[in-house]
mmCIF file of C-alpha atoms in Angstrom:
data_model
loop_
_atom_site.group_PDB
_atom_site.id
_atom_site.type_symbol
_atom_site.label_atom_id
_atom_site.label_comp_id
_atom_site.label_asym_id
_atom_site.label_seq_id
_atom_site.Cartn_x
_atom_site.Cartn_y
_atom_site.Cartn_z
ATOM 1 C CA MET A 1 -22.174 15.907 7.021
ATOM 2 C CA LYS A 2 -22.795 18.795 4.639
ATOM 3 C CA LEU A 3 -19.682 20.747 3.664
ATOM 4 C CA ARG A 4 -19.996 24.499 3.179
ATOM 5 C CA ALA A 5 -18.299 25.868 0.062
ATOM 6 C CA ARG A 6 -17.773 29.316 1.584
ATOM 7 C CA ILE A 7 -15.873 27.900 4.566
ATOM 8 C CA ILE A 8 -13.793 25.536 2.428
ATOM 9 C CA LYS A 9 -12.860 28.377 0.069
ATOM 10 C CA ALA A 10 -11.648 30.502 2.999
ATOM 11 C CA LEU A 11 -9.682 27.562 4.420
ATOM 12 C CA MET A 12 -8.089 26.885 1.039
ATOM 13 C CA LYS A 13 -6.826 30.464 0.894
ATOM 14 C CA LYS A 14 -5.311 29.984 4.346
ATOM 15 C CA ASP A 15 -3.703 26.702 3.270
ATOM 16 C CA PHE A 16 -2.159 28.267 0.168
ATOM 17 C CA ARG A 17 -0.650 31.039 2.310
ATOM 18 C CA MET A 18 0.707 28.464 4.747
ATOM 19 C CA LEU A 19 2.275 26.425 1.939
ATOM 20 C CA ALA A 20 3.858 29.516 0.393
ATOM 21 C CA GLY A 21 6.018 29.930 3.484
ATOM 22 C CA ASN A 22 7.059 26.279 3.771
ATOM 23 C CA LYS A 23 10.311 25.269 2.029
ATOM 24 C CA ASN A 24 9.525 21.560 2.349
ATOM 25 C CA THR A 25 6.400 22.143 0.292
ATOM 26 C CA PHE A 26 8.330 23.509 -2.656
ATOM 27 C CA PHE A 27 10.774 20.596 -2.549
ATOM 28 C CA ILE A 28 7.999 17.986 -2.549
ATOM 29 C CA LEU A 29 6.115 19.713 -5.359
ATOM 30 C CA LEU A 30 9.183 20.410 -7.483
ATOM 31 C CA LEU A 31 10.680 16.922 -7.133
ATOM 32 C CA PRO A 32 8.648 15.376 -10.003
ATOM 33 C CA ILE A 33 9.380 18.389 -12.216
ATOM 34 C CA LEU A 34 13.102 18.245 -11.417
ATOM 35 C CA PHE A 35 13.211 14.572 -12.385
ATOM 36 C CA CYS A 36 11.258 15.392 -15.536
ATOM 37 C CA VAL A 37 13.834 18.017 -16.515
ATOM 38 C CA LEU A 38 16.632 15.578 -15.675
ATOM 39 C CA TYR A 39 15.232 12.753 -17.815
ATOM 40 C CA THR A 40 14.211 14.900 -20.787
ATOM 41 C CA LYS A 41 16.769 17.717 -20.938
ATOM 42 C CA VAL A 42 19.914 16.831 -18.950
ATOM 43 C CA LEU A 43 20.119 13.044 -19.278
ATOM 44 C CA PRO A 44 17.628 12.089 -22.001
ATOM 45 C CA ILE A 45 16.736 8.425 -21.765
ATOM 46 C CA GLY A 46 16.752 7.863 -25.520
ATOM 47 C CA LYS A 47 14.441 7.761 -28.478
ATOM 48 C CA GLU A 48 14.008 4.012 -28.377
ATOM 49 C CA THR A 49 11.886 4.233 -25.224
ATOM 50 C CA GLY A 50 9.864 7.154 -26.556
ATOM 51 C CA MET A 51 8.794 10.096 -24.437
ATOM 52 C CA LEU A 52 6.238 8.151 -22.420
ATOM 53 C CA TYR A 53 8.560 6.500 -19.894
ATOM 54 C CA PRO A 54 9.935 9.700 -18.296
ATOM 55 C CA LEU A 55 6.385 11.075 -18.119
ATOM 56 C CA LEU A 56 5.087 7.949 -16.379
ATOM 57 C CA LEU A 57 8.015 7.901 -13.974
ATOM 58 C CA CYS A 58 7.609 11.541 -12.968
ATOM 59 C CA GLU A 59 3.830 11.415 -12.781
ATOM 60 C CA VAL A 60 3.907 8.361 -10.504
ATOM 61 C CA LEU A 61 6.256 10.355 -8.283
ATOM 62 C CA ASN A 62 3.703 13.178 -8.323
ATOM 63 C CA LEU A 63 0.881 10.760 -7.474
ATOM 64 C CA ILE A 64 2.824 9.571 -4.441
ATOM 65 C CA CYS A 65 4.629 12.628 -3.071
ATOM 66 C CA ALA A 66 1.801 15.159 -3.050
ATOM 67 C CA PRO A 67 -1.112 13.082 -1.685
ATOM 68 C CA ILE A 68 0.877 11.148 0.897
ATOM 69 C CA SER A 69 3.892 13.195 1.939
ATOM 70 C CA LEU A 70 2.609 16.753 1.444
ATOM 71 C CA LEU A 71 -0.966 16.233 2.628
ATOM 72 C CA SER A 72 0.053 14.284 5.729
ATOM 73 C CA MET A 73 2.585 16.987 6.628
ATOM 74 C CA MET A 74 -0.064 19.692 6.238
ATOM 75 C CA VAL A 75 -2.485 17.901 8.560
ATOM 76 C CA ALA A 76 0.255 17.074 11.080
ATOM 77 C CA GLU A 77 1.499 20.675 11.103
ATOM 78 C CA GLU A 78 -1.970 21.957 11.930
ATOM 79 C CA LYS A 79 -2.213 19.379 14.719
ATOM 80 C CA GLU A 80 1.073 20.618 16.167
ATOM 81 C CA LYS A 81 -0.216 24.184 16.180
ATOM 82 C CA ASN A 82 -3.639 23.175 17.584
ATOM 83 C CA THR A 83 -5.149 25.265 14.804
ATOM 84 C CA LEU A 84 -8.376 23.282 14.628
ATOM 85 C CA ARG A 85 -9.402 24.262 18.146
ATOM 86 C CA THR A 86 -9.293 27.917 17.149
ATOM 87 C CA LEU A 87 -11.097 27.261 13.872
ATOM 88 C CA ILE A 88 -13.894 25.313 15.572
ATOM 89 C CA MET A 89 -14.596 28.399 17.666
ATOM 90 C CA SER A 90 -15.085 30.192 14.324
ATOM 91 C CA ASP A 91 -17.701 27.623 13.217
ATOM 92 C CA VAL A 92 -15.348 25.436 11.153
ATOM 93 C CA ARG A 93 -16.034 21.700 11.080
ATOM 94 C CA ALA A 94 -13.237 19.141 11.192
ATOM 95 C CA MET A 95 -14.278 17.609 7.853
ATOM 96 C CA GLU A 96 -14.193 21.037 6.196
ATOM 97 C CA PHE A 97 -10.733 21.534 7.677
ATOM 98 C CA LEU A 98 -9.545 18.293 6.036
ATOM 99 C CA ALA A 99 -11.455 18.773 2.779
ATOM 100 C CA SER A 100 -9.800 22.137 2.136
ATOM 101 C CA LYS A 101 -6.356 20.575 2.427
ATOM 102 C CA MET A 102 -7.272 17.715 0.110
ATOM 103 C CA PHE A 103 -8.603 20.136 -2.520
ATOM 104 C CA VAL A 104 -5.464 22.280 -2.272
ATOM 105 C CA VAL A 105 -3.185 19.278 -2.743
ATOM 106 C CA LEU A 106 -5.308 17.992 -5.636
ATOM 107 C CA LEU A 107 -5.092 21.371 -7.386
ATOM 108 C CA LEU A 108 -1.322 21.490 -6.916
ATOM 109 C CA MET A 109 -1.043 17.946 -8.254
ATOM 110 C CA GLU A 110 -2.952 18.951 -11.373
ATOM 111 C CA VAL A 111 -0.543 21.839 -11.948
ATOM 112 C CA ILE A 112 2.447 19.491 -11.607
ATOM 113 C CA SER A 113 0.789 16.984 -13.957
ATOM 114 C CA VAL A 114 0.360 19.655 -16.623
ATOM 115 C CA ALA A 115 3.958 20.836 -16.144
ATOM 116 C CA ASN A 116 5.288 17.276 -16.511
ATOM 117 C CA TYR A 117 3.291 16.736 -19.686
ATOM 118 C CA LEU A 118 4.455 19.975 -21.282
ATOM 119 C CA LEU A 119 8.082 19.332 -20.340
ATOM 120 C CA VAL A 120 8.050 15.881 -21.919
ATOM 121 C CA GLY A 121 6.375 17.216 -25.049
ATOM 122 C CA LEU A 122 4.045 14.291 -25.669
ATOM 123 C CA ASP A 123 1.399 14.693 -28.383
ATOM 124 C CA MET A 124 -1.569 16.693 -27.032
ATOM 125 C CA LYS A 125 -4.020 14.036 -28.220
ATOM 126 C CA PHE A 126 -3.119 12.045 -25.091
ATOM 127 C CA PHE A 127 -3.503 14.994 -22.700
ATOM 128 C CA ALA A 128 -7.195 14.707 -21.750
ATOM 129 C CA GLY A 129 -6.956 10.992 -21.005
ATOM 130 C CA TYR A 130 -3.705 11.517 -19.119
ATOM 131 C CA MET A 131 -5.296 14.102 -16.822
ATOM 132 C CA LEU A 132 -8.400 11.967 -16.332
ATOM 133 C CA ILE A 133 -6.633 8.790 -15.269
ATOM 134 C CA SER A 134 -3.991 10.540 -13.152
ATOM 135 C CA THR A 135 -6.746 12.378 -11.259
ATOM 136 C CA LEU A 136 -8.750 9.185 -10.796
ATOM 137 C CA ALA A 137 -5.668 7.327 -9.555
ATOM 138 C CA SER A 138 -4.909 10.086 -7.042
ATOM 139 C CA VAL A 139 -8.268 10.223 -5.231
ATOM 140 C CA GLY A 140 -7.876 7.071 -3.145
ATOM 141 C CA ILE A 141 -4.271 7.997 -2.340
ATOM 142 C CA LEU A 142 -5.421 11.436 -1.140
ATOM 143 C CA PHE A 143 -7.707 9.858 1.451
ATOM 144 C CA LEU A 144 -4.858 7.623 2.633
ATOM 145 C CA GLY A 145 -2.567 10.658 2.889
ATOM 146 C CA ALA A 146 -5.136 12.434 5.057
ATOM 147 C CA ALA A 147 -5.362 9.321 7.252
ATOM 148 C CA VAL A 148 -1.564 9.299 7.644
ATOM 149 C CA GLY A 149 -1.702 12.931 8.762
ATOM 150 C CA ILE A 150 -4.349 12.129 11.367
ATOM 151 C CA LEU A 151 -2.320 9.186 12.696
ATOM 152 C CA SER A 152 0.902 11.227 12.919
ATOM 153 C CA GLU A 153 1.645 13.124 16.119
ATOM 154 C CA ASN A 154 3.808 15.703 14.333
ATOM 155 C CA GLN A 155 5.463 16.456 10.993
ATOM 156 C CA MET A 156 8.552 14.395 11.800
ATOM 157 C CA SER A 157 6.514 11.262 12.441
ATOM 158 C CA THR A 158 4.689 11.429 9.111
ATOM 159 C CA GLY A 159 7.702 9.944 7.339
ATOM 160 C CA THR A 160 7.643 6.834 9.533
ATOM 161 C CA ILE A 161 4.067 6.043 8.554
ATOM 162 C CA SER A 162 4.072 7.312 4.970
ATOM 163 C CA THR A 163 7.336 5.783 3.695
ATOM 164 C CA PRO A 164 6.131 2.132 3.560
ATOM 165 C CA LEU A 165 2.961 3.233 1.767
ATOM 166 C CA MET A 166 4.929 5.328 -0.724
ATOM 167 C CA LEU A 167 7.290 2.440 -1.468
ATOM 168 C CA LEU A 168 4.355 0.065 -1.944
ATOM 169 C CA LEU A 169 2.769 2.376 -4.500
ATOM 170 C CA MET A 170 5.997 3.198 -6.332
ATOM 171 C CA LEU A 171 8.285 0.150 -6.503
ATOM 172 C CA PRO A 172 6.062 -2.735 -7.736
ATOM 173 C CA PRO A 173 4.871 -0.882 -10.892
ATOM 174 C CA MET A 174 8.455 0.034 -11.781
ATOM 175 C CA PHE A 175 9.819 -3.491 -11.314
ATOM 176 C CA ALA A 176 6.746 -5.521 -12.299
ATOM 177 C CA GLY A 177 8.587 -7.057 -15.243
ATOM 178 C CA MET A 178 11.186 -8.711 -13.014
ATOM 179 C CA ASN A 179 8.995 -11.507 -11.630
ATOM 180 C CA LYS A 180 5.409 -12.715 -11.362
ATOM 181 C CA VAL A 181 4.989 -11.770 -7.699
ATOM 182 C CA LEU A 182 5.778 -8.101 -8.304
ATOM 183 C CA GLU A 183 3.574 -8.180 -11.390
ATOM 184 C CA LYS A 184 0.605 -9.429 -9.359
ATOM 185 C CA ILE A 185 1.204 -6.857 -6.616
ATOM 186 C CA ALA A 186 1.545 -4.077 -9.178
ATOM 187 C CA PHE A 187 -1.735 -5.028 -10.847
ATOM 188 C CA CYS A 188 -3.574 -4.162 -7.624
ATOM 189 C CA LEU A 189 -2.163 -0.619 -7.386
ATOM 190 C CA PRO A 190 -3.639 2.610 -8.818
ATOM 191 C CA THR A 191 -0.200 3.837 -9.862
ATOM 192 C CA ASN A 192 0.227 0.753 -12.035
ATOM 193 C CA ALA A 193 -3.285 1.215 -13.423
ATOM 194 C CA PHE A 194 -2.314 4.720 -14.524
ATOM 195 C CA MET A 195 0.845 3.416 -16.218
ATOM 196 C CA GLU A 196 -0.944 0.540 -17.972
ATOM 197 C CA ILE A 197 -3.713 2.735 -19.374
ATOM 198 C CA MET A 198 -1.216 5.296 -20.650
ATOM 199 C CA ASN A 199 0.973 2.564 -22.152
ATOM 200 C CA GLY A 200 -1.996 0.983 -23.913
ATOM 201 C CA GLU A 201 -3.097 4.263 -25.491
ATOM 202 C CA TYR A 202 0.433 5.357 -26.434
ATOM 203 C CA GLN A 203 1.226 2.062 -28.157
ATOM 204 C CA ASN A 204 -2.207 1.900 -29.841
ATOM 205 C CA LYS A 205 -3.068 -1.301 -27.972
ATOM 206 C CA ALA A 206 -6.120 0.009 -26.113
ATOM 207 C CA ALA A 207 -7.952 3.345 -26.119
ATOM 208 C CA PHE A 208 -8.437 5.149 -22.811
ATOM 209 C CA LEU A 209 -12.068 4.068 -22.452
ATOM 210 C CA SER A 210 -11.787 0.651 -24.113
ATOM 211 C CA GLY A 211 -13.023 -2.514 -22.466
ATOM 212 C CA ALA A 212 -9.441 -3.723 -22.030
ATOM 213 C CA ASN A 213 -8.814 -0.890 -19.565
ATOM 214 C CA MET A 214 -11.918 -1.438 -17.431
ATOM 215 C CA LYS A 215 -9.971 -3.668 -15.044
ATOM 216 C CA HIS A 216 -7.507 -0.832 -14.432
ATOM 217 C CA TYR A 217 -10.298 1.677 -13.829
ATOM 218 C CA ALA A 218 -11.826 -0.848 -11.433
ATOM 219 C CA VAL A 219 -8.543 -0.951 -9.483
ATOM 220 C CA CYS A 220 -8.636 2.845 -9.109
ATOM 221 C CA LEU A 221 -12.250 2.732 -7.928
ATOM 222 C CA VAL A 222 -11.461 -0.004 -5.404
ATOM 223 C CA TRP A 223 -8.633 2.138 -4.024
ATOM 224 C CA ILE A 224 -11.007 5.076 -3.694
ATOM 225 C CA VAL A 225 -13.358 2.884 -1.648
ATOM 226 C CA ILE A 226 -10.428 1.596 0.440
ATOM 227 C CA GLY A 227 -9.090 5.126 0.939
ATOM 228 C CA ILE A 228 -12.468 6.457 2.081
ATOM 229 C CA ALA A 229 -12.980 3.464 4.395
ATOM 230 C CA VAL A 230 -9.527 3.779 5.993
ATOM 231 C CA PHE A 231 -9.936 7.538 6.337
ATOM 232 C CA ASN A 232 -13.334 7.173 8.043
ATOM 233 C CA ILE A 233 -12.047 4.534 10.463
ATOM 234 C CA VAL A 234 -8.994 6.605 11.414
ATOM 235 C CA TYR A 235 -11.011 9.818 11.635
ATOM 236 C CA LYS A 236 -13.653 8.273 13.915
ATOM 237 C CA LYS A 237 -11.036 6.706 16.196
ATOM 238 C CA ARG A 238 -8.504 9.513 16.366
ATOM 239 C CA GLY A 239 -10.168 12.696 15.158
ATOM 240 C CA VAL A 240 -8.050 15.547 13.839
ATOM 241 C CA ASP A 241 -7.097 17.209 17.077
ATOM 242 C CA SER A 242 -6.149 14.176 19.194
ATOM 243 C CA GLN A 243 -2.744 14.197 20.863
#
């Protein structure tokens, strides 16, 4: 299905206006930044760990909160309001409706990523690679977040479906060093791939595009394929406007 840029642009403007009036949106978006301020300004972790750890921690939070929690809430809210039925009468396709929301969330994520990086104060030589891998890691998660929104009957129910997925993506990478099982689970996650690539570059073990990191890029690509597949299955079975 061909997506029309003009329609998506108009829908994105509508989505930005909708988000501007939603307090939950600001909390979800500001959460990674608040933790970044906490770890770097209020309760600095310490020089021995460098500045990378707080950045990784806060960016993983960004990679999870925005694509899963925020995007699913946006889709569920529109379902509650039956907005799509009105938009379809104005020649808007369901996929354009979803694509606009995904683009909006991706743009907001990029803004948060930049803010986190500037707050931590890491050397700018890592910035381009940081943005590249964080964006790549987020794509598959965005599709899963959209699928969660489609599956949810309303905004309240999004938490029930999204929480296990958020925990899966967040906890194993953070505790991978505790045992082999968590390490193996973490290896299969895009959030861990982001952390490993950044760690390798920061510690001069492996450049962003080195062969040693290809396995981590492969993990991100596999998650993109999984995300698209899950999204398509859910979309075909449930649609956007099903109740």
